[in-house]
Amino acid sequence: FSRGGSRAHAPSTRINGRAPGQREKSSVTNPVLVCTDTACTNDTRNAWTGSAFSPDSRTLVFTGRRSPTKGEATLHALAVDSSGETRTLASMPDGVGDPAVSPDGSQLAFASRRDGFWNLYVLDLATGEVRQLTTGSNFKANPYWSPDGQYLVFELYRNDNLDIAILSASGGEPIPLTA
């Protein structure tokens, strides 16, 4: 409901007060910045966000909009040491977020709309190769690695519910853990 008394129609399915795929808005206590080469803003309407430390805490992986191609989302690695060197790891045509570095630091799992739907991908940090792990139109995001690096657990929106699923890090069919 708005202050003016008119009704706003919210989606019938909501998770923690938000529609599936809708992110929490930025606040002073939880700032989210989307950066380009010239400026940073907290306007995240067209970006998926996230950051993660490498297992050795020497590198921070983060998302942004620093691609020379307009509209592309990017993954970056920032050296936390005194050099502060930042390098671009990958560019995606439409949205990227939720980076998660594997326990051995060799791979980066993330969510992207690269194929038009939110799916999971893994970037090999040594070769730069990106592999798509999931397919289909169901929303998938927030991957987390198992301690041994063999599996990814993630959010899967299906049948009007947000479930938790597990998937082999080498791919295959996701297995829902919640119903």
XYZ file of N, CA and C in Angstrom:
537
model
N 0.833 -1.179 0.000
C 0.000 0.000 0.000
C 0.878 1.243 0.000
N 0.462 2.225 -0.748
C 1.242 3.458 -0.789
C 0.644 4.474 0.167
N 1.368 5.547 0.436
C 0.890 6.577 1.344
C -0.341 7.289 0.814
N -0.457 7.387 -0.499
C -1.574 8.092 -1.101
C -2.878 7.322 -1.045
N -2.872 6.126 -0.499
C -4.083 5.360 -0.348
C -4.375 4.431 -1.514
N -3.664 4.556 -2.609
C -3.897 3.639 -3.716
C -3.212 2.318 -3.410
N -3.747 1.267 -3.956
C -3.199 -0.059 -3.682
C -2.164 -0.431 -4.718
N -1.087 -0.997 -4.246
C -0.075 -1.569 -5.134
C -0.297 -3.065 -5.143
N -0.271 -3.678 -6.283
C -0.464 -5.113 -6.383
C 0.879 -5.811 -6.273
N 1.061 -6.533 -5.196
C 2.305 -7.277 -4.966
C 2.162 -8.670 -5.557
N 3.267 -9.289 -5.956
C 3.193 -10.670 -6.430
C 2.607 -11.559 -5.346
N 1.894 -12.579 -5.758
C 1.253 -13.445 -4.776
C 2.260 -14.279 -3.996
N 3.411 -14.554 -4.571
C 4.435 -15.342 -3.893
C 5.546 -14.416 -3.448
N 5.847 -14.421 -2.153
C 6.883 -13.553 -1.624
C 7.743 -14.356 -0.666
N 9.026 -14.024 -0.624
C 9.971 -14.690 0.257
C 10.599 -13.616 1.116
N 10.432 -13.713 2.418
C 10.921 -12.681 3.325
C 10.466 -11.296 2.885
N 9.217 -11.208 2.399
C 8.664 -9.929 1.984
C 9.064 -9.490 0.600
N 9.830 -10.306 -0.139
C 10.286 -9.937 -1.481
C 9.851 -10.998 -2.480
N 9.663 -10.567 -3.716
C 9.375 -11.512 -4.790
C 10.634 -12.321 -5.087
N 10.506 -13.530 -5.604
C 11.693 -14.324 -5.944
C 12.621 -13.549 -6.877
N 13.890 -13.557 -6.567
C 14.872 -12.860 -7.387
C 15.019 -11.390 -7.036
N 14.139 -10.839 -6.196
C 14.238 -9.440 -5.803
C 15.194 -9.346 -4.624
N 16.187 -8.483 -4.735
C 17.186 -8.340 -3.693
C 16.773 -7.295 -2.680
N 17.326 -7.414 -1.491
C 17.119 -6.441 -0.449
C 17.712 -5.108 -0.884
N 16.996 -4.013 -0.605
C 17.497 -2.702 -0.982
C 18.665 -2.301 -0.102
N 19.513 -1.452 -0.640
C 20.681 -0.980 0.096
C 20.246 -0.151 1.292
N 21.076 -0.159 2.313
C 20.827 0.678 3.475
C 22.174 1.128 4.010
N 22.130 2.029 4.950
C 23.376 2.543 5.505
C 24.156 1.431 6.184
N 23.449 0.509 6.836
C 24.145 -0.556 7.544
C 24.577 -1.687 6.623
N 24.035 -1.732 5.408
C 24.393 -2.785 4.466
C 24.541 -2.182 3.072
N 25.564 -1.331 2.863
C 25.667 -0.642 1.582
C 26.019 -1.604 0.459
N 25.416 -1.381 -0.691
C 25.715 -2.136 -1.895
C 26.066 -1.131 -2.960
N 27.225 -1.274 -3.572
C 27.641 -0.353 -4.615
C 27.825 -1.103 -5.920
N 27.344 -0.506 -6.989
C 27.579 -1.003 -8.333
C 28.522 -0.015 -8.982
N 29.663 -0.486 -9.476
C 30.698 0.410 -9.971
C 30.903 0.275 -11.469
N 31.163 1.395 -12.105
C 31.607 1.440 -13.486
C 33.006 2.025 -13.461
N 33.599 2.261 -14.628
C 34.932 2.852 -14.647
C 34.936 4.284 -14.137
N 33.782 4.956 -14.164
C 33.767 6.369 -13.799
C 33.079 6.678 -12.487
N 32.228 5.790 -11.990
C 31.493 6.120 -10.772
C 30.930 4.875 -10.118
N 30.552 5.026 -8.847
C 29.853 3.976 -8.119
C 28.503 4.533 -7.675
N 27.505 3.676 -7.639
C 26.169 4.081 -7.226
C 25.548 2.967 -6.405
N 24.541 3.308 -5.619
C 23.813 2.268 -4.902
C 22.530 1.897 -5.648
N 22.397 2.306 -6.904
C 21.268 1.945 -7.750
C 21.528 0.557 -8.318
N 20.885 -0.447 -7.742
C 21.145 -1.830 -8.140
C 19.996 -2.420 -8.955
N 19.161 -1.588 -9.574
C 18.016 -2.100 -10.323
C 18.426 -3.041 -11.440
N 19.559 -2.800 -12.082
C 19.968 -3.608 -13.214
C 21.200 -4.447 -12.914
N 21.472 -4.682 -11.657
C 22.673 -5.441 -11.303
C 22.354 -6.450 -10.215
N 23.047 -7.527 -10.249
C 23.026 -8.505 -9.177
C 24.336 -8.270 -8.451
N 24.367 -8.390 -7.182
C 25.569 -7.994 -6.466
C 26.106 -9.130 -5.623
N 27.292 -8.932 -5.120
C 27.864 -9.903 -4.217
C 29.369 -9.780 -4.148
N 29.916 -10.350 -3.107
C 31.362 -10.385 -2.936
C 31.712 -11.593 -2.075
N 32.952 -12.043 -2.203
C 33.422 -13.186 -1.422
C 34.938 -13.135 -1.316
N 35.457 -13.535 -0.177
C 36.898 -13.642 0.002
C 37.392 -14.987 -0.503
N 38.633 -15.014 -0.959
C 39.295 -16.274 -1.270
C 39.583 -16.983 0.052
N 39.814 -18.300 0.023
C 40.085 -19.025 1.268
C 41.271 -18.468 2.067
N 42.267 -17.909 1.377
C 43.423 -17.361 2.089
C 43.238 -15.889 2.477
N 42.080 -15.331 2.193
C 41.721 -13.947 2.517
C 42.585 -12.897 1.824
N 43.333 -13.276 0.819
C 44.180 -12.318 0.105
C 43.473 -11.632 -1.050
N 42.350 -12.203 -1.480
C 41.634 -11.675 -2.637
C 40.159 -11.541 -2.317
N 39.576 -10.434 -2.754
C 38.140 -10.222 -2.649
C 37.577 -10.273 -4.061
N 36.631 -11.169 -4.288
C 35.952 -11.266 -5.577
C 34.659 -10.482 -5.444
N 34.343 -9.647 -6.451
C 33.122 -8.851 -6.386
C 32.531 -8.664 -7.769
N 31.258 -8.277 -7.798
C 30.564 -8.036 -9.058
C 30.511 -6.543 -9.332
N 30.310 -6.204 -10.584
C 30.209 -4.800 -10.956
C 29.715 -4.643 -12.376
N 29.808 -3.433 -12.860
C 29.436 -3.094 -14.239
C 30.597 -2.327 -14.853
N 31.746 -2.980 -14.958
C 32.959 -2.328 -15.446
C 33.336 -2.759 -16.858
N 32.461 -3.446 -17.546
C 32.756 -3.930 -18.893
C 32.730 -2.776 -19.891
N 33.603 -2.810 -20.884
C 33.532 -1.795 -21.935
C 32.277 -1.951 -22.790
N 31.622 -3.122 -22.728
C 30.393 -3.353 -23.469
C 29.217 -2.939 -22.599
N 28.453 -1.968 -23.064
C 27.329 -1.443 -22.287
C 26.367 -2.563 -21.892
N 25.990 -2.577 -20.615
C 25.023 -3.541 -20.120
C 25.605 -4.826 -19.577
N 26.868 -5.103 -19.846
C 27.451 -6.342 -19.335
C 27.797 -6.209 -17.852
N 27.568 -7.289 -17.136
C 27.959 -7.366 -15.735
C 29.307 -8.077 -15.664
N 30.082 -7.770 -14.633
C 31.441 -8.292 -14.560
C 31.764 -8.868 -13.190
N 32.703 -9.805 -13.193
C 33.281 -10.369 -11.975
C 34.722 -9.887 -11.896
N 35.143 -9.447 -10.708
C 36.490 -8.909 -10.520
C 37.160 -9.530 -9.313
N 38.477 -9.500 -9.315
C 39.280 -9.925 -8.164
C 40.114 -8.731 -7.724
N 40.054 -8.415 -6.447
C 40.792 -7.297 -5.871
C 41.802 -7.845 -4.876
N 43.082 -7.536 -5.097
C 44.126 -7.939 -4.144
C 43.947 -7.101 -2.877
N 43.855 -7.775 -1.746
C 43.618 -7.083 -0.483
C 44.914 -6.521 0.092
N 46.059 -6.949 -0.429
C 47.341 -6.451 0.069
C 47.531 -4.987 -0.339
N 48.663 -4.454 -0.102
C 48.922 -3.039 -0.349
C 48.869 -2.659 -1.822
N 48.970 -3.635 -2.755
C 48.944 -3.289 -4.176
C 47.557 -2.844 -4.625
N 46.513 -3.439 -4.061
C 45.153 -3.073 -4.426
C 44.817 -3.346 -5.879
N 45.578 -4.215 -6.533
C 45.359 -4.521 -7.944
C 44.000 -5.180 -8.148
N 43.269 -4.707 -9.165
C 41.980 -5.288 -9.525
C 42.073 -5.839 -10.935
N 41.579 -7.056 -11.124
C 41.545 -7.620 -12.479
C 40.150 -8.164 -12.754
N 39.740 -8.058 -14.006
C 38.442 -8.571 -14.429
C 38.576 -10.057 -14.707
N 37.694 -10.839 -14.104
C 37.709 -12.293 -14.277
C 36.800 -12.733 -15.415
N 35.648 -12.095 -15.553
C 34.691 -12.490 -16.591
C 33.669 -11.388 -16.791
N 33.122 -11.318 -17.985
C 32.018 -10.422 -18.321
C 30.851 -11.273 -18.788
N 29.661 -10.924 -18.346
C 28.450 -11.654 -18.705
C 27.468 -10.685 -19.345
N 26.710 -11.143 -20.340
C 25.833 -10.239 -21.061
C 24.684 -9.663 -20.243
N 24.204 -10.335 -19.210
C 23.033 -9.808 -18.520
C 22.948 -10.289 -17.079
N 23.661 -9.654 -16.204
C 23.534 -9.946 -14.788
C 24.462 -11.029 -14.290
N 25.067 -10.775 -13.140
C 25.952 -11.725 -12.492
C 25.939 -11.428 -11.000
N 26.045 -12.461 -10.170
C 26.062 -12.216 -8.741
C 26.377 -13.449 -7.933
N 26.380 -13.260 -6.638
C 26.585 -14.326 -5.671
C 27.864 -15.123 -5.882
N 29.024 -14.464 -6.032
C 30.256 -15.234 -6.224
C 30.611 -16.038 -4.975
N 31.124 -17.240 -5.193
C 31.558 -18.113 -4.097
C 32.840 -18.814 -4.545
N 33.930 -18.570 -3.837
C 35.227 -19.160 -4.182
C 35.302 -20.560 -3.583
N 35.773 -21.527 -4.389
C 35.901 -22.908 -3.916
C 36.906 -22.984 -2.766
N 36.794 -24.009 -1.923
C 37.697 -24.132 -0.777
C 39.182 -24.153 -1.146
N 39.517 -24.685 -2.328
C 40.925 -24.699 -2.726
C 41.329 -23.438 -3.497
N 40.375 -22.532 -3.720
C 40.667 -21.265 -4.381
C 40.837 -21.348 -5.884
N 40.527 -22.504 -6.492
C 40.757 -22.671 -7.925
C 39.549 -22.350 -8.803
N 38.351 -22.289 -8.197
C 37.137 -22.068 -8.969
C 36.249 -21.033 -8.296
N 35.399 -20.444 -9.114
C 34.452 -19.448 -8.629
C 33.066 -19.814 -9.138
N 32.154 -20.131 -8.232
C 30.766 -20.389 -8.603
C 30.017 -19.062 -8.526
N 29.027 -18.876 -9.400
C 28.240 -17.644 -9.384
C 26.930 -17.870 -10.115
N 26.011 -16.943 -9.931
C 24.733 -16.964 -10.642
C 24.791 -15.927 -11.753
N 24.146 -16.237 -12.879
C 24.114 -15.294 -14.001
C 22.893 -15.549 -14.861
N 22.453 -14.486 -15.537
C 21.387 -14.606 -16.526
C 21.988 -14.697 -17.925
N 23.143 -15.244 -18.025
C 23.871 -15.348 -19.295
C 23.025 -15.978 -20.394
N 22.172 -16.947 -20.038
C 21.321 -17.614 -21.031
C 19.880 -17.105 -21.002
N 19.645 -15.988 -20.299
C 18.305 -15.421 -20.205
C 17.562 -15.801 -18.941
N 18.057 -16.793 -18.204
C 17.460 -17.222 -16.943
C 18.562 -17.285 -15.895
N 18.208 -17.087 -14.622
C 19.209 -17.171 -13.556
C 19.619 -18.620 -13.366
N 20.858 -18.928 -13.726
C 21.439 -20.260 -13.573
C 22.804 -20.156 -12.912
N 23.382 -21.303 -12.577
C 24.683 -21.338 -11.911
C 25.787 -21.684 -12.895
N 26.937 -21.067 -12.667
C 28.121 -21.254 -13.504
C 29.327 -21.427 -12.608
N 30.394 -22.018 -13.160
C 31.677 -22.118 -12.460
C 32.756 -21.593 -13.399
N 33.566 -20.694 -12.861
C 34.708 -20.133 -13.584
C 35.970 -20.790 -13.065
N 36.765 -21.400 -13.957
C 38.067 -21.944 -13.594
C 39.026 -20.756 -13.541
N 39.554 -20.446 -12.374
C 40.374 -19.248 -12.201
C 41.735 -19.347 -12.883
N 42.208 -20.543 -13.167
C 43.494 -20.706 -13.858
C 43.353 -20.505 -15.365
N 42.258 -21.018 -15.942
C 42.101 -20.976 -17.401
C 41.142 -19.903 -17.891
N 40.260 -19.420 -17.008
C 39.247 -18.453 -17.413
C 38.028 -19.096 -18.054
N 38.015 -20.429 -18.129
C 36.890 -21.136 -18.730
C 35.664 -21.053 -17.821
N 34.501 -20.753 -18.424
C 33.233 -20.696 -17.703
C 32.373 -21.875 -18.137
N 31.899 -22.650 -17.155
C 31.006 -23.783 -17.423
C 29.640 -23.504 -16.817
N 28.592 -23.775 -17.562
C 27.236 -23.657 -17.035
C 26.891 -24.940 -16.310
N 26.462 -24.824 -15.037
C 26.136 -26.016 -14.241
C 24.655 -26.359 -14.273
N 23.789 -25.349 -14.321
C 22.354 -25.606 -14.304
C 21.721 -25.012 -15.557
N 20.541 -25.504 -15.888
C 19.795 -24.999 -17.033
C 18.336 -24.825 -16.620
N 17.561 -24.270 -17.511
C 16.128 -24.140 -17.263
C 15.749 -22.772 -16.749
N 14.440 -22.547 -16.668
C 13.920 -21.232 -16.325
C 13.705 -21.022 -14.832
N 13.853 -22.058 -13.999
C 13.718 -21.879 -12.548
C 14.866 -21.034 -12.024
N 14.555 -20.098 -11.152
C 15.547 -19.216 -10.543
C 16.499 -20.024 -9.666
N 17.816 -19.824 -9.890
C 18.848 -20.486 -9.084
C 19.889 -19.437 -8.698
N 20.282 -19.419 -7.426
C 21.241 -18.408 -6.968
C 21.854 -18.823 -5.637
N 22.746 -17.975 -5.144
C 23.409 -18.132 -3.839
C 24.124 -19.471 -3.672
N 25.049 -19.792 -4.573
C 25.775 -21.052 -4.412
C 26.770 -20.986 -3.248
N 26.918 -22.107 -2.556
C 27.919 -22.275 -1.498
C 28.600 -23.615 -1.720
N 29.906 -23.629 -1.567
C 30.687 -24.857 -1.758
C 30.643 -25.737 -0.516
N 30.654 -27.043 -0.706
C 30.857 -27.967 0.416
C 32.324 -27.831 0.836
N 32.646 -28.148 2.075
C 34.035 -27.999 2.542
C 35.062 -28.754 1.699
N 34.662 -29.881 1.072
C 35.604 -30.634 0.241
C 35.613 -30.170 -1.217
N 34.769 -29.196 -1.571
C 34.739 -28.650 -2.924
C 34.072 -29.550 -3.949
N 33.432 -30.621 -3.513
C 32.809 -31.566 -4.438
C 31.374 -31.193 -4.818
N 30.723 -30.374 -3.980
C 29.303 -30.054 -4.195
C 29.048 -28.566 -4.010
N 27.939 -28.132 -4.617
C 27.421 -26.789 -4.402
C 25.994 -26.919 -3.885
N 25.684 -26.170 -2.851
C 24.314 -26.073 -2.372
C 23.840 -24.674 -2.777
N 22.560 -24.540 -3.140
C 22.083 -23.262 -3.659
C 20.573 -23.136 -3.495
N 20.067 -21.911 -3.727
C 18.638 -21.648 -3.698
C 18.037 -21.994 -5.057
N 16.898 -22.646 -5.026
C 16.186 -23.044 -6.238
C 14.723 -22.663 -6.056
N 14.229 -21.783 -6.909
C 12.827 -21.397 -6.834
C 12.040 -22.231 -7.832
N 11.127 -23.040 -7.322
C 10.298 -23.890 -8.177
C 8.972 -24.162 -7.490
N 7.931 -24.364 -8.278
C 6.597 -24.652 -7.739
C 6.166 -23.644 -6.678
N 6.457 -22.377 -6.928
C 6.097 -21.284 -6.009
C 6.749 -21.398 -4.633
N 7.869 -22.091 -4.543
C 8.595 -22.236 -3.278
C 10.081 -22.001 -3.494
N 10.722 -21.478 -2.487
C 12.170 -21.360 -2.493
C 12.718 -22.568 -1.762
N 13.424 -23.413 -2.490
C 13.992 -24.628 -1.924
C 15.509 -24.534 -1.891
N 16.120 -25.453 -1.194
C 17.568 -25.613 -1.177
C 17.866 -26.887 -1.950
N 18.850 -26.807 -2.849
C 19.222 -27.970 -3.657
C 20.727 -28.167 -3.595
N 21.175 -29.351 -3.963
C 22.599 -29.675 -4.007
C 22.926 -30.205 -5.403
N 24.150 -29.956 -5.828
C 24.582 -30.324 -7.167
C 26.069 -30.659 -7.120
N 26.469 -31.663 -7.859
C 27.894 -31.964 -7.978
C 28.587 -30.778 -8.637
N 29.768 -30.435 -8.180
C 30.520 -29.319 -8.757
C 30.917 -29.595 -10.199
N 30.855 -30.835 -10.624
C 31.156 -31.157 -12.016
C 29.916 -31.110 -12.896
N 28.749 -30.870 -12.303
C 27.504 -30.764 -13.056
C 26.573 -31.923 -12.765
N 25.535 -32.016 -13.548
C 24.543 -33.070 -13.339
C 23.201 -32.479 -12.961
N 22.338 -33.313 -12.461
C 20.991 -32.898 -12.094
C 20.960 -32.444 -10.627
N 20.410 -31.235 -10.359
C 20.294 -30.788 -8.968
C 19.341 -31.690 -8.177
N 19.627 -31.881 -6.913
C 18.791 -32.672 -6.037
C 18.200 -31.736 -4.980
N 16.876 -31.502 -5.014
C 16.258 -30.655 -3.980
C 16.409 -31.298 -2.604
N 16.788 -30.490 -1.629
C 16.940 -30.997 -0.255
C 15.745 -30.645 0.620
N 14.994 -29.639 0.182
C 13.796 -29.245 0.922
C 12.601 -29.398 0.001
N 11.430 -29.546 0.590
C 10.224 -29.710 -0.233
C 9.197 -28.671 0.120
